[in-house]
Every structure is written in C-alpha cells, then in structure tokens.
Amino acid sequence: MDAETSPSRSIATGLRHARRAVHGACRQAARLALDIALPRLCISCREPVDGDGVCAACWSKLSFIAPPYCPRLGIPFIYDPGPDLLSMEAIAAPPAYTRARAAVRYDEVAATLVHALKYQGRTDLAPPMGRWMARAGRELLAEADMLVPVPLHWRRSWSRRYNQSGALAQVIAGASGVKLRGDLLRRIRATEHQVGLSRPQRASNVQGAFKVAGEAQSEVQGRRVILVDDVLTSGATVDACARALLRAQAAQVDVLVFARVVDGPRPPI
Ligand SMILES: [Zn+2]
C-alpha cells in the first residue's frame, strides 16, 4: 500500500474537502448578506450609489435634453428662437412622424447604457432609462393612445431573448398610464445593422421592413401612437415604422427615444 492511498491519508483528504466545502458555504452566505447590505451600484460604472440610477460622476457626464429644442425633431437649440420655430433639418427633410423627443444626447455614457441594455442583458437599466424617457416625452404622452416599441425581427429577438425597446416602453407605460401595444407592428423583413451605413443606405435598408398586422389595423386606425426606441441616429428606422402606422391610418405618430445623436449645439436655422 503506498502513501497516496493509506487510510490515514484518505481521512485527511476527506476532512480537507469537508472543511473546504463548509468554508465555501460560509463565504457564499457572507457574500449574500453583503449583497443585501451593500448600497446599490451605479448603473453605468458600478460604483456604490444612493438610490437607483447613476452616480454623481456619471450623472454629470449624461447630457439630458431640455428646451429650447426644435418642436418637431427635439434637436436642442443653443438659444430660444420663440415658439414654433423649426430646425433646418425639420424643414429640409420633414419626417413621417410628427414629433420626436429624447431623454439624453447619445454620448459615451449614454452609449454604455444602451449597449449594456441591448447586448449584456442588463434589464435593470430599463427602469431608470424608461423613467427619464417618460419625463422627456411628457408632452407627447399626455396626448397619446398607445405606445408601440420598434420591433425586432423574430430571428434577432429570439437570439437576444428580449426587445430592449419593448423593455423601455413597458417602463414608460407604467410611469404614464399609456397602454403598451407590442404586438401591432411587425418587422416583416430582417434588415442589416444600420451601423456604418450612410443616411440614404439606412433609409433604403429599412424601407418596407415594417407592417401593421392585418388584424391589428382597426386598432391603429384613428389612434395617436408613440413609437419607442433606444437610439435615434438618422431616424430612418422610426420613419419607416411611422410610415407603416400611417398606412394603417394612425391619426398621428410621435417618437420617444432614450438617446439621440446630436451633431452639436446649433442655432435654429
Ligand atoms: Zn457611475
């Protein structure tokens, strides 16, 4: 019998294993207790923070959009030109939707939040992001009949397991009382990712990609709809969705996003 398999050695090994298992369980319990006792973490940088949301440092880096802005596109102005003055973009290329509003500018912190919600399963981000959106879209929500999230193609929604626009729309519905209809608008064609495409390419990529399901047309007819999405870049996706809803005779389509790309502060025209 060699030393490796002697009974005393086996007992010692067994004891060592048992001790390790007990230690592991204790550590786990301690960690659980710590998790409960620890303050919440900043949703962006994961530093401890009071309440939920982002820490002071990340908050100061987020650019919340506030008036004055273009009443149609929600693009911030550097000064207030008075009521009803539109941005150059709204005049040059008016979109199919009536008004767009965004909670924040799409910058580094906003991109971190959007990316984490979309690709890292951070569903805990949806409540604060949705609440900021509800605040930014207060004026639109006061007049709306329903919230419609920009749909994913079923293949993508299956691989990602959930639709981030739907998650945001659910929070906005809870905060505003406007009902959520995630089933009315369908993406009938899988589209390429819009990243890296030019403005005309983006428009043709999503053209005809959305449709109001036949049986749902009567529910859209004559209704004021708010389309919900995470980011507004060229606006091609929400414009294609708005066209589909207007084809189904929606009375009006507005757009509410978490973040929008803003080239820089600008004069109204
Ligand atoms: Zn932070």
GROMACS .gro file of C-alpha atoms and ligand atoms in nm:
model
  270
    1MET     CA    1   0.000   0.000   0.000
    2ASP     CA    2   0.163   0.329  -0.095
    3ALA     CA    3   0.138   0.659   0.092
    4GLU     CA    4  -0.113   0.806  -0.154
    5THR     CA    5  -0.383   0.554  -0.070
    6SER     CA    6  -0.315   0.489   0.301
    7PRO     CA    7  -0.634   0.514   0.518
    8SER     CA    8  -0.495   0.798   0.729
    9ARG     CA    9  -0.412   0.997   0.412
   10SER     CA   10  -0.766   0.932   0.278
   11ILE     CA   11  -0.924   1.053   0.602
   12ALA     CA   12  -0.707   1.366   0.597
   13THR     CA   13  -0.805   1.437   0.237
   14GLY     CA   14  -1.173   1.380   0.320
   15LEU     CA   15  -1.151   1.620   0.614
   16ARG     CA   16  -0.977   1.878   0.398
   17HIS     CA   17  -1.257   1.853   0.138
   18ALA     CA   18  -1.526   1.881   0.406
   19ARG     CA   19  -1.356   2.185   0.559
   20ARG     CA   20  -1.330   2.347   0.216
   21ALA     CA   21  -1.700   2.281   0.146
   22VAL     CA   22  -1.801   2.437   0.481
   23HIS     CA   23  -1.577   2.736   0.411
   24GLY     CA   24  -1.729   2.773   0.062
   25ALA     CA   25  -2.081   2.770   0.201
   26CYS     CA   26  -1.991   3.027   0.467
   27ARG     CA   27  -1.825   3.251   0.211
   28GLN     CA   28  -2.133   3.224  -0.009
   29ALA     CA   29  -2.367   3.311   0.278
   30ALA     CA   30  -2.143   3.603   0.375
   31ARG     CA   31  -2.143   3.728   0.018
   32LEU     CA   32  -2.522   3.702   0.004
   33ALA     CA   33  -2.554   3.902   0.327
   34LEU     CA   34  -2.310   4.161   0.189
   35ASP     CA   35  -2.510   4.189  -0.133
   36ILE     CA   36  -2.818   4.269   0.071
   37ALA     CA   37  -2.638   4.514   0.298
   38LEU     CA   38  -2.436   4.688   0.028
   39PRO     CA   39  -2.572   5.005  -0.129
   40ARG     CA   40  -2.692   4.988  -0.489
   41LEU     CA   41  -2.442   5.027  -0.767
   42CYS     CA   42  -2.426   5.297  -1.034
   43ILE     CA   43  -2.587   5.151  -1.347
   44SER     CA   44  -2.306   5.287  -1.561
   45CYS     CA   45  -1.977   5.245  -1.371
   46ARG     CA   46  -2.093   5.001  -1.093
   47GLU     CA   47  -1.964   5.224  -0.811
   48PRO     CA   48  -2.190   5.228  -0.500
   49VAL     CA   49  -2.462   5.491  -0.525
   50ASP     CA   50  -2.755   5.617  -0.313
   51GLY     CA   51  -3.092   5.510  -0.454
   52ASP     CA   52  -3.107   5.366  -0.803
   53GLY     CA   53  -2.972   5.518  -1.120
   54VAL     CA   54  -2.631   5.665  -1.193
   55CYS     CA   55  -2.366   5.807  -0.958
   56ALA     CA   56  -2.297   6.180  -0.941
   57ALA     CA   57  -1.992   6.146  -1.169
   58CYS     CA   58  -2.182   5.959  -1.442
   59TRP     CA   59  -2.488   6.180  -1.397
   60SER     CA   60  -2.275   6.487  -1.466
   61LYS     CA   61  -2.150   6.322  -1.785
   62LEU     CA   62  -2.503   6.247  -1.916
   63SER     CA   63  -2.646   6.530  -2.130
   64PHE     CA   64  -3.017   6.547  -2.058
   65ILE     CA   65  -3.204   6.725  -2.335
   66ALA     CA   66  -3.418   7.018  -2.221
   67PRO     CA   67  -3.585   7.308  -2.402
   68PRO     CA   68  -3.518   7.505  -2.610
   69TYR     CA   69  -3.533   7.247  -2.889
   70CYS     CA   70  -3.693   7.202  -3.230
   71PRO     CA   71  -4.063   7.135  -3.160
   72ARG     CA   72  -4.068   6.868  -3.434
   73LEU     CA   73  -3.737   6.684  -3.408
   74GLY     CA   74  -3.640   6.766  -3.050
   75ILE     CA   75  -3.290   6.876  -3.161
   76PRO     CA   76  -3.156   7.112  -2.891
   77PHE     CA   77  -3.107   7.479  -2.984
   78ILE     CA   78  -2.835   7.699  -2.839
   79TYR     CA   79  -3.088   7.978  -2.779
   80ASP     CA   80  -3.465   8.005  -2.767
   81PRO     CA   81  -3.594   8.131  -3.103
   82GLY     CA   82  -3.951   8.160  -2.972
   83PRO     CA   83  -4.236   7.918  -3.014
   84ASP     CA   84  -4.291   7.707  -3.327
   85LEU     CA   85  -3.959   7.782  -3.494
   86LEU     CA   86  -3.831   7.462  -3.653
   87SER     CA   87  -3.478   7.331  -3.705
   88MET     CA   88  -3.323   7.334  -4.050
   89GLU     CA   89  -3.348   6.952  -4.063
   90ALA     CA   90  -3.722   6.956  -3.989
   91ILE     CA   91  -3.780   7.199  -4.276
   92ALA     CA   92  -3.540   7.041  -4.526
   93ALA     CA   93  -3.645   6.680  -4.473
   94PRO     CA   94  -3.964   6.656  -4.268
   95PRO     CA   95  -4.006   6.305  -4.128
   96ALA     CA   96  -4.324   6.095  -4.148
   97TYR     CA   97  -4.364   6.123  -3.769
   98THR     CA   98  -4.494   6.443  -3.610
   99ARG     CA   99  -4.257   6.495  -3.316
  100ALA     CA  100  -3.952   6.327  -3.168
  101ARG     CA  101  -3.822   6.359  -2.813
  102ALA     CA  102  -3.515   6.207  -2.646
  103ALA     CA  103  -3.405   6.189  -2.283
  104VAL     CA  104  -3.033   6.239  -2.347
  105ARG     CA  105  -2.777   6.307  -2.616
  106TYR     CA  106  -2.606   5.997  -2.749
  107ASP     CA  107  -2.259   6.029  -2.596
  108GLU     CA  108  -2.015   5.798  -2.417
  109VAL     CA  109  -2.219   5.735  -2.100
  110ALA     CA  110  -2.546   5.704  -2.298
  111ALA     CA  111  -2.379   5.458  -2.535
  112THR     CA  112  -2.259   5.248  -2.237
  113LEU     CA  113  -2.614   5.227  -2.101
  114VAL     CA  114  -2.769   5.148  -2.441
  115HIS     CA  115  -2.509   4.881  -2.515
  116ALA     CA  116  -2.544   4.717  -2.172
  117LEU     CA  117  -2.924   4.704  -2.202
  118LYS     CA  118  -2.914   4.575  -2.557
  119TYR     CA  119  -2.633   4.323  -2.554
  120GLN     CA  120  -2.536   4.245  -2.193
  121GLY     CA  121  -2.876   4.150  -2.055
  122ARG     CA  122  -2.875   4.445  -1.812
  123THR     CA  123  -3.253   4.463  -1.783
  124ASP     CA  124  -3.204   4.652  -1.453
  125LEU     CA  125  -3.117   4.956  -1.666
  126ALA     CA  126  -3.464   4.974  -1.826
  127PRO     CA  127  -3.647   5.126  -1.523
  128PRO     CA  128  -3.429   5.439  -1.479
  129MET     CA  129  -3.382   5.484  -1.857
  130GLY     CA  130  -3.758   5.445  -1.914
  131ARG     CA  131  -3.839   5.694  -1.637
  132TRP     CA  132  -3.606   5.955  -1.791
  133MET     CA  133  -3.779   5.894  -2.126
  134ALA     CA  134  -4.124   5.935  -1.968
  135ARG     CA  135  -4.010   6.272  -1.833
  136ALA     CA  136  -3.868   6.385  -2.170
  137GLY     CA  137  -4.186   6.274  -2.351
  138ARG     CA  138  -4.438   6.411  -2.101
  139GLU     CA  139  -4.594   6.641  -2.360
  140LEU     CA  140  -4.635   6.356  -2.614
  141LEU     CA  141  -4.759   6.107  -2.355
  142ALA     CA  142  -5.036   6.343  -2.242
  143GLU     CA  143  -5.197   6.310  -2.588
  144ALA     CA  144  -5.113   5.951  -2.678
  145ASP     CA  145  -5.342   5.648  -2.709
  146MET     CA  146  -5.073   5.383  -2.719
  147LEU     CA  147  -4.702   5.304  -2.704
  148VAL     CA  148  -4.558   5.087  -2.980
  149PRO     CA  149  -4.196   4.967  -2.944
  150VAL     CA  150  -3.985   4.936  -3.259
  151PRO     CA  151  -3.996   4.560  -3.316
  152LEU     CA  152  -3.701   4.329  -3.371
  153HIS     CA  153  -3.718   4.067  -3.642
  154TRP     CA  154  -3.824   3.740  -3.474
  155ARG     CA  155  -3.488   3.584  -3.553
  156ARG     CA  156  -3.297   3.858  -3.374
  157SER     CA  157  -3.544   3.877  -3.087
  158TRP     CA  158  -3.504   3.501  -3.043
  159SER     CA  159  -3.126   3.519  -3.026
  160ARG     CA  160  -3.127   3.821  -2.792
  161ARG     CA  161  -3.426   3.683  -2.595
  162TYR     CA  162  -3.592   4.022  -2.544
  163ASN     CA  163  -3.654   4.354  -2.719
  164GLN     CA  164  -3.484   4.648  -2.546
  165SER     CA  165  -3.735   4.895  -2.696
  166GLY     CA  166  -4.016   4.681  -2.554
  167ALA     CA  167  -3.850   4.684  -2.210
  168LEU     CA  168  -3.825   5.065  -2.219
  169ALA     CA  169  -4.183   5.101  -2.347
  170GLN     CA  170  -4.306   4.884  -2.060
  171VAL     CA  171  -4.150   5.119  -1.804
  172ILE     CA  172  -4.292   5.426  -1.984
  173ALA     CA  173  -4.637   5.262  -1.987
  174GLY     CA  174  -4.612   5.206  -1.611
  175ALA     CA  175  -4.499   5.564  -1.546
  176SER     CA  176  -4.754   5.733  -1.775
  177GLY     CA  177  -5.058   5.506  -1.783
  178VAL     CA  178  -5.048   5.499  -2.166
  179LYS     CA  179  -5.106   5.142  -2.275
  180LEU     CA  180  -4.834   4.936  -2.438
  181ARG     CA  181  -4.906   4.753  -2.763
  182GLY     CA  182  -4.603   4.546  -2.851
  183ASP     CA  183  -4.790   4.324  -3.095
  184LEU     CA  184  -4.929   4.569  -3.352
  185LEU     CA  185  -4.619   4.646  -3.553
  186ARG     CA  186  -4.417   4.366  -3.711
  187ARG     CA  187  -4.076   4.362  -3.870
  188ILE     CA  188  -4.153   4.161  -4.181
  189ARG     CA  189  -3.802   4.164  -4.319
  190ALA     CA  190  -3.474   4.114  -4.133
  191THR     CA  191  -3.257   4.419  -4.201
  192GLU     CA  192  -2.883   4.472  -4.191
  193HIS     CA  193  -2.746   4.655  -3.886
  194GLN     CA  194  -2.766   5.030  -3.954
  195VAL     CA  195  -2.417   5.090  -3.812
  196GLY     CA  196  -2.174   5.210  -4.078
  197LEU     CA  197  -2.442   5.283  -4.339
  198SER     CA  198  -2.489   5.626  -4.497
  199ARG     CA  199  -2.814   5.816  -4.448
  200PRO     CA  200  -2.965   5.708  -4.787
  201GLN     CA  201  -2.844   5.350  -4.729
  202ARG     CA  202  -3.011   5.347  -4.388
  203ALA     CA  203  -3.339   5.465  -4.540
  204SER     CA  204  -3.340   5.202  -4.815
  205ASN     CA  205  -3.227   4.931  -4.570
  206VAL     CA  206  -3.544   4.969  -4.360
  207GLN     CA  207  -3.788   5.070  -4.635
  208GLY     CA  208  -4.087   4.836  -4.631
  209ALA     CA  209  -3.940   4.639  -4.339
  210PHE     CA  210  -4.236   4.709  -4.106
  211LYS     CA  211  -4.606   4.636  -4.127
  212VAL     CA  212  -4.910   4.666  -3.905
  213ALA     CA  213  -5.055   4.315  -3.883
  214GLY     CA  214  -5.380   4.291  -4.086
  215GLU     CA  215  -5.599   4.209  -3.786
  216ALA     CA  216  -5.446   4.499  -3.588
  217GLN     CA  217  -5.519   4.773  -3.845
  218SER     CA  218  -5.854   4.863  -3.689
  219GLU     CA  219  -5.684   4.913  -3.352
  220VAL     CA  220  -5.437   5.162  -3.501
  221GLN     CA  221  -5.688   5.350  -3.714
  222GLY     CA  222  -5.756   5.700  -3.582
  223ARG     CA  223  -5.519   5.650  -3.282
  224ARG     CA  224  -5.228   5.863  -3.167
  225VAL     CA  225  -4.924   5.643  -3.138
  226ILE     CA  226  -4.585   5.692  -2.975
  227LEU     CA  227  -4.307   5.481  -3.123
  228VAL     CA  228  -4.045   5.383  -2.865
  229ASP     CA  229  -3.681   5.306  -2.946
  230ASP     CA  230  -3.347   5.317  -2.767
  231VAL     CA  231  -3.144   5.538  -3.003
  232LEU     CA  232  -3.230   5.778  -3.283
  233THR     CA  233  -2.946   5.819  -3.530
  234SER     CA  234  -3.060   5.912  -3.881
  235GLY     CA  235  -3.424   5.848  -3.788
  236ALA     CA  236  -3.461   5.604  -4.080
  237THR     CA  237  -3.593   5.318  -3.865
  238VAL     CA  238  -3.858   5.519  -3.679
  239ASP     CA  239  -3.952   5.691  -4.005
  240ALA     CA  240  -4.016   5.352  -4.172
  241CYS     CA  241  -4.220   5.244  -3.866
  242ALA     CA  242  -4.418   5.570  -3.871
  243ARG     CA  243  -4.498   5.517  -4.241
  244ALA     CA  244  -4.630   5.168  -4.166
  245LEU     CA  245  -4.851   5.303  -3.883
  246LEU     CA  246  -4.977   5.590  -4.101
  247ARG     CA  247  -5.057   5.341  -4.380
  248ALA     CA  248  -5.277   5.168  -4.122
  249GLN     CA  249  -5.439   5.514  -4.072
  250ALA     CA  250  -5.294   5.610  -3.735
  251ALA     CA  251  -5.407   5.968  -3.662
  252GLN     CA  252  -5.057   6.074  -3.553
  253VAL     CA  253  -4.722   5.915  -3.483
  254ASP     CA  254  -4.468   6.062  -3.238
  255VAL     CA  255  -4.130   5.919  -3.143
  256LEU     CA  256  -3.975   5.880  -2.798
  257VAL     CA  257  -3.617   5.752  -2.767
  258PHE     CA  258  -3.367   5.723  -2.485
  259ALA     CA  259  -3.079   5.892  -2.672
  260ARG     CA  260  -3.047   6.082  -2.994
  261VAL     CA  261  -2.740   6.170  -3.194
  262VAL     CA  262  -2.687   6.547  -3.194
  263ASP     CA  263  -2.413   6.687  -3.414
  264GLY     CA  264  -2.351   6.979  -3.181
  265PRO     CA  265  -2.530   7.281  -3.042
  266ARG     CA  266  -2.668   7.490  -3.324
  267PRO     CA  267  -2.875   7.794  -3.398
  268PRO     CA  268  -3.236   7.717  -3.500
  269ILE     CA  269  -3.195   7.784  -3.874
  270ZN      ZN  270  -2.121   5.593  -1.223
   0.00000   0.00000   0.00000
